[in-house]
CSV table of C-alpha atoms in Angstrom, one decimal:
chain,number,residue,atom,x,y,z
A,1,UNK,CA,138.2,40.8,162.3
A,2,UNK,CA,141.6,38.7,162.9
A,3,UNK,CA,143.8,41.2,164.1
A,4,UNK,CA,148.0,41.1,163.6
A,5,UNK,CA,149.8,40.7,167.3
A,6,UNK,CA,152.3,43.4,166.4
A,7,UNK,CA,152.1,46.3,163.7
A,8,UNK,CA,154.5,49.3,163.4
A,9,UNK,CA,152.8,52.9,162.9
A,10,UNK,CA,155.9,54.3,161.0
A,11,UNK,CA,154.8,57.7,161.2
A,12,UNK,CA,152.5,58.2,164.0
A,13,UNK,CA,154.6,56.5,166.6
A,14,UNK,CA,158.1,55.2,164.7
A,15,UNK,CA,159.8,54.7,168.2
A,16,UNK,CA,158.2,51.2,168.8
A,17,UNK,CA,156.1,48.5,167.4
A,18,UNK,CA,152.8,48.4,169.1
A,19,UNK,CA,151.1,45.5,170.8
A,20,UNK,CA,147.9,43.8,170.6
A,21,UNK,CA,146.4,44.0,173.8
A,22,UNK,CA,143.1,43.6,175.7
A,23,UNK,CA,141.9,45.9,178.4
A,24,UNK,CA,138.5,47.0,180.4
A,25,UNK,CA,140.5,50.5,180.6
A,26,UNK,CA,138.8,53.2,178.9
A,27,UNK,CA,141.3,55.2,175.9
A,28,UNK,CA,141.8,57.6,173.1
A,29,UNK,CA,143.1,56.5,170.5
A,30,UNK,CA,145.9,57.7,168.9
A,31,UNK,CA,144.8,57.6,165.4
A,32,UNK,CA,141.5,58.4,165.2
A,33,UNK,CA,140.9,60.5,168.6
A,34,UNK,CA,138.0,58.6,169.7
A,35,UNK,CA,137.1,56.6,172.7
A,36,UNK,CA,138.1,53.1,173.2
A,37,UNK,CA,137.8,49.9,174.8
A,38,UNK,CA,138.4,46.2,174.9
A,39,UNK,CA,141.0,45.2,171.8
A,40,UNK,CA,143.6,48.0,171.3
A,41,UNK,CA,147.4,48.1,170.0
A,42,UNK,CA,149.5,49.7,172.7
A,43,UNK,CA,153.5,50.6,172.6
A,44,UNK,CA,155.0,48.0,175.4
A,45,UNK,CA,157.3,51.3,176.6
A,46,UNK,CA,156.1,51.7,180.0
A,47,UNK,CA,156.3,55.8,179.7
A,48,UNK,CA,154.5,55.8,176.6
A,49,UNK,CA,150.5,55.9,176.0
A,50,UNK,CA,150.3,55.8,172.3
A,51,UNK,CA,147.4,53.6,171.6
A,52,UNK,CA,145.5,52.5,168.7
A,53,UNK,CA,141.9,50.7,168.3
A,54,UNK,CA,142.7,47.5,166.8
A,55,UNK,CA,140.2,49.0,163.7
A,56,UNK,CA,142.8,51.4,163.2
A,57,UNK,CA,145.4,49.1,163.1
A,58,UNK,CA,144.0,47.1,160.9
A,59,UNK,CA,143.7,50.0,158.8
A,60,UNK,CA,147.5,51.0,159.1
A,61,UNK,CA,148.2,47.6,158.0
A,62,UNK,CA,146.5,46.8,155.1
A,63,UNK,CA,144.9,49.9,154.1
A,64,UNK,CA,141.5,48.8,153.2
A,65,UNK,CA,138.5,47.9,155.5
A,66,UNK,CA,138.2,44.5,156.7
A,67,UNK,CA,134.7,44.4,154.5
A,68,UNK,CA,132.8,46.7,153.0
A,69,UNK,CA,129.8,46.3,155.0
A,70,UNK,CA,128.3,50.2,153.7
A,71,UNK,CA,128.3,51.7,150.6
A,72,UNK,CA,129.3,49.0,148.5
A,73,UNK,CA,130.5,51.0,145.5
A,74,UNK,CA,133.1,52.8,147.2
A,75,UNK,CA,136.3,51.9,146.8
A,76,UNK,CA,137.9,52.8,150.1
A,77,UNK,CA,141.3,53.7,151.0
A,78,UNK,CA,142.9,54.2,154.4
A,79,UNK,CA,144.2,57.8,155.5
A,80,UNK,CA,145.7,58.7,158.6
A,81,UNK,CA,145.0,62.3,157.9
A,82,UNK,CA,142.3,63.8,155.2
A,83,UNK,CA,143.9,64.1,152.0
A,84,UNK,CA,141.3,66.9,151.4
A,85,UNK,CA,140.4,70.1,152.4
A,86,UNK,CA,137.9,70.9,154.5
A,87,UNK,CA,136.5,69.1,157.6
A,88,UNK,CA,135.1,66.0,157.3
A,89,UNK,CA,132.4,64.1,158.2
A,90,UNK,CA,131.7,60.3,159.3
A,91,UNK,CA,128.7,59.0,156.7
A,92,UNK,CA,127.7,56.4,159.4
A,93,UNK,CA,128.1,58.3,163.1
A,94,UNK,CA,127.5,62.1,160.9
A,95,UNK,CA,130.4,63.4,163.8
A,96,UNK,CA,133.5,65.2,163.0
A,97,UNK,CA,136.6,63.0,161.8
A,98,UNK,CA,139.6,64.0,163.3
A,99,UNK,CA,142.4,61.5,162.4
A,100,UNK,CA,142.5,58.2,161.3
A,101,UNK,CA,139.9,57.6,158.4
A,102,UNK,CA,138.6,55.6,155.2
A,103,UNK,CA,137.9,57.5,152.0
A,104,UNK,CA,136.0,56.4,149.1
A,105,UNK,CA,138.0,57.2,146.1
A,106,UNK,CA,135.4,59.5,144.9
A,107,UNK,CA,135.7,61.6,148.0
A,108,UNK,CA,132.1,61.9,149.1
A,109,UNK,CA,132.0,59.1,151.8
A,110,UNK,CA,134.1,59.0,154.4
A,111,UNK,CA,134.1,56.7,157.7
A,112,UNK,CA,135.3,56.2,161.2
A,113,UNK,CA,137.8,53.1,161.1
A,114,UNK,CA,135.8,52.1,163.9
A,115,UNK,CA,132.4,53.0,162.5
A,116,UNK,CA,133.1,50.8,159.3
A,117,UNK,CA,133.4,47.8,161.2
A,118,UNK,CA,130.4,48.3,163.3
A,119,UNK,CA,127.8,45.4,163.4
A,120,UNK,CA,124.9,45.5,161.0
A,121,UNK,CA,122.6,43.3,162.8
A,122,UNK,CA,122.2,42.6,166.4
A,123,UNK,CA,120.3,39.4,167.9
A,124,UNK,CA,118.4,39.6,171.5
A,125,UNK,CA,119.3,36.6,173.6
A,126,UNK,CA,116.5,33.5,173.0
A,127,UNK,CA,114.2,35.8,170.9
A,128,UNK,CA,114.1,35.9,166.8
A,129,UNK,CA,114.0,39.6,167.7
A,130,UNK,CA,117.1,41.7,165.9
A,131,UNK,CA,118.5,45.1,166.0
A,132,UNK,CA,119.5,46.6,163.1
A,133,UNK,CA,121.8,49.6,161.7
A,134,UNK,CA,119.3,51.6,159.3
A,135,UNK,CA,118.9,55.0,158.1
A,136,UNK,CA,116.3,57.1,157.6
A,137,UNK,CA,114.0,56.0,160.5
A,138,UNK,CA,110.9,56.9,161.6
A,139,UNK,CA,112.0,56.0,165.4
A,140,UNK,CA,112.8,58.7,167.7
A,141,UNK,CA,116.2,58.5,169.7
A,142,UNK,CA,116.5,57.5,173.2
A,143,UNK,CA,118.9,60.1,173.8
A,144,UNK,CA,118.4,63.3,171.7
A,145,UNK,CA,114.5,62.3,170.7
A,146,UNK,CA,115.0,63.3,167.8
A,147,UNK,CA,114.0,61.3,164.6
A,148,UNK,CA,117.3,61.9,162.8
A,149,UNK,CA,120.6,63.0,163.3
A,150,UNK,CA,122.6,65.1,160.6
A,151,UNK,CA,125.8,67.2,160.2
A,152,UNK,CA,125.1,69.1,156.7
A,153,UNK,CA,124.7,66.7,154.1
A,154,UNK,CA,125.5,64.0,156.0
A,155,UNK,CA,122.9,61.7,157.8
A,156,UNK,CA,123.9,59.3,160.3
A,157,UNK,CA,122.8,55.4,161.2
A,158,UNK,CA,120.5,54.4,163.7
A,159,UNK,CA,120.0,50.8,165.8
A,160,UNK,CA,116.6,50.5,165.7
A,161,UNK,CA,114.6,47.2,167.1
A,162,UNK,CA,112.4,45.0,164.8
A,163,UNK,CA,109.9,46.6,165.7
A,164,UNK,CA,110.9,50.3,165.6
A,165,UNK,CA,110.1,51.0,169.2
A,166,UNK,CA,113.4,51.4,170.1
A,167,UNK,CA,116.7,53.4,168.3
A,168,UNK,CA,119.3,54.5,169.0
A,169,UNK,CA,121.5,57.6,167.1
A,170,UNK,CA,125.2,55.6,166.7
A,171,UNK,CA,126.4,59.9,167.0
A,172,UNK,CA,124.2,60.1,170.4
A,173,UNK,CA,124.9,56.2,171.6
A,174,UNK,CA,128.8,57.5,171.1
A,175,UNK,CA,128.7,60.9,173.2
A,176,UNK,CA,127.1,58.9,176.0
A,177,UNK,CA,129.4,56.6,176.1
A,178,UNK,CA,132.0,59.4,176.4
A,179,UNK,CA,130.2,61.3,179.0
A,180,UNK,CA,129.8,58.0,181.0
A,181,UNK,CA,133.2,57.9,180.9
A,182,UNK,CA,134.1,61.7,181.5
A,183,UNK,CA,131.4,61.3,184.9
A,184,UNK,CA,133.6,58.4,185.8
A,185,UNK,CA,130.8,55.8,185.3
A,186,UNK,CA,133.3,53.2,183.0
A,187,UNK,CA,134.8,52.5,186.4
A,188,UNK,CA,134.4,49.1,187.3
A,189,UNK,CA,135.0,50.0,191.6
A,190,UNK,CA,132.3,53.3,190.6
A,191,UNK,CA,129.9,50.7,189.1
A,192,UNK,CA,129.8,48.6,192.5
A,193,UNK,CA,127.5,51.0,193.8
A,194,UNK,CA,124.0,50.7,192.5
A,195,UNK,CA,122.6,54.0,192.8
A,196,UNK,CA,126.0,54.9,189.8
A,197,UNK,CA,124.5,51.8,187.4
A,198,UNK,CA,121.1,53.6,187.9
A,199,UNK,CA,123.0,57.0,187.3
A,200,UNK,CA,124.7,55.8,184.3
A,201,UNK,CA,121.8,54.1,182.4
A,202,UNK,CA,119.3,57.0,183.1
A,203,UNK,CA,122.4,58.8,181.2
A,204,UNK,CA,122.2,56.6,178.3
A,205,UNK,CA,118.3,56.8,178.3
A,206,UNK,CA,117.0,59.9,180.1
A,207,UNK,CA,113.5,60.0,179.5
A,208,UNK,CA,113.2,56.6,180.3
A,209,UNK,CA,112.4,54.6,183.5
A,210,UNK,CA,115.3,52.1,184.3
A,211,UNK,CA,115.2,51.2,187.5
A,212,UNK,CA,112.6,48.4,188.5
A,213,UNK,CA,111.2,48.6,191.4
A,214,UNK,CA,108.1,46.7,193.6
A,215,UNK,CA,104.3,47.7,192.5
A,216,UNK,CA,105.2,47.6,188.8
A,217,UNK,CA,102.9,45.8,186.4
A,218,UNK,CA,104.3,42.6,184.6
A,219,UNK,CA,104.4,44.7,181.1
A,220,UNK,CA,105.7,47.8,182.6
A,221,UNK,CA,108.7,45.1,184.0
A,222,UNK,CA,109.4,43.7,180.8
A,223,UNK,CA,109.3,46.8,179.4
A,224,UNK,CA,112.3,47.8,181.3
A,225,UNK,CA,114.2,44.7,180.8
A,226,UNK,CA,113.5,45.4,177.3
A,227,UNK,CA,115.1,48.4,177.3
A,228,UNK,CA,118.0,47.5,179.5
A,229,UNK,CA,118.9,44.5,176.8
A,230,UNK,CA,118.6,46.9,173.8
A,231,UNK,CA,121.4,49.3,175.2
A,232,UNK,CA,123.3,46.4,176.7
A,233,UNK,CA,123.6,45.2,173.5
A,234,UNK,CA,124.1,48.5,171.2
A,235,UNK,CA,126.8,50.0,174.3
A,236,UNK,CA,128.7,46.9,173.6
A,237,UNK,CA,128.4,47.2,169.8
A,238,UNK,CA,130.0,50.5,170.2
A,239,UNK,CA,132.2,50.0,173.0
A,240,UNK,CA,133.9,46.9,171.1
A,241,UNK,CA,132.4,44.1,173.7
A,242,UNK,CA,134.5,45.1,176.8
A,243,UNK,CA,132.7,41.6,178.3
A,244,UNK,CA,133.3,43.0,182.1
A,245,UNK,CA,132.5,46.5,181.9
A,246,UNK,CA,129.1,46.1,180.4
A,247,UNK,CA,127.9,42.7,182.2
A,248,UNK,CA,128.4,45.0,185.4
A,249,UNK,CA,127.1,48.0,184.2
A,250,UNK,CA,123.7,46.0,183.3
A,251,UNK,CA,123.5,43.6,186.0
A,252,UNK,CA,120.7,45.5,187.5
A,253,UNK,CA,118.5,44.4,184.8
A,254,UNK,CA,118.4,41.0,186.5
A,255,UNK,CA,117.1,43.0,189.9
């Protein structure tokens, strides 16, 4: 997604045009009251935090998504509040919407900015091997265990492996990212300590084993990498690729 290098939130933040900056420092974001990294737009006022993902200011500009990579017969609109009543729900991460938003023009879908620009496929490093955004699976979650994750109606989207072995809830892959970062574990001096990476991927899979150590078989070994790639690669998918965060945090696969 090209972003713009300056946009102007007129009513959120009419003060000051915002900038398009890059950052390893975890924020919320001002439009859509979700966690951030990487890419954001930030006012250049040095006593001001107002802060956008760059999804949402893509959305601010031009008022559509970038493509419309889900439900292909909506015709979506940007919102920076629900035109509706009612609470609403995200049809791809089934959590609560609270600002920022899309809205098909029928108004029975409704998405994240950030969740509508989510990657559908996901390729493992030298392997034909993909992950993939689905719904309805038969995989349980790494996180909740569960097999699906719902609010009401809505049912949220999975990454799931090739070969269904592995998935991940986007809902559940989201709130451990943010409880990573409420524990402090997104901190790049916290994650110099080994025993916190172990501490923070046990987090993000907790009934799995993800620390290697001497005496393991060969497959129980690759298993583990297995899994360590898998959430390296869907954390960074949600996250927005903060390259040095995430390289840090799963260095220990290489151990």
């Amino acid at each position: 997604m090209a972003g713009l290098l300056e946009i102007h939130d007129k009513d959120g933040h009419p003060e000051h045009k915002l900038k398009l900056e890059r950052s390893e420092v975890p924020f919320i974001c001002g439009g859509c009251k979700e966690l951030g990294f990487g890419l954001r737009y930030q006012c250049p006022n040095m006593n001001c935090n107002y802060i956008l993902h760059d999804e949402c200011g893509f959305g601010l500009q031009y008022r559509r998504p970038p493509t419309q990579k889900f439900f292909k017969k909506c015709d979506f609109q940007f919102h920076q509040q629900n035109p509706l009543l009612g609470t609403r729900i995200c049809n791809i991460c089934a959590l609560d919407i609270q600002g920022f938003l899309y809205q098909c023009s029928h108004g029975d879908i409704d998405l994240h900015p950030h969740c509508a620009n989510l990657s559908l496929t996901i390729t493992l490093p030298d392997s034909n091997e993909v992950i993939e955004l689905r719904e309805n699976t038969k995989s349980r979650c790494l996180k909740c265990q569960r097999k699906e994750r719902a609010s009401g109606k809505v049912q949220g989207l999975s990454y799931v492996s090739s070969d269904g072995k592995l998935c991940y809830h986007v809902a559940c892959l989201k709130e451990a990212c943010l409880d990573n970062w409420k524990r402090g574990y997104f901190q790049l001096d916290v994650l110099a300590n080994e025993e916190n990476k172990i501490l923070a991927l046990q987090n993000l899979a907790p009934n799995q084993v993800v620390r290697p150590s001497e005496g393991q078989s060969s497959n129980a070994m690759k298993g583990i990498k297995l899994l360590i790639t898998f959430l390296k690669l869907v954390v960074s998918a949600i996250l927005g690729e903060p390259f040095t965060l995430v390289s840090t945090l799963f260095q220990i696969s290489q151990n």
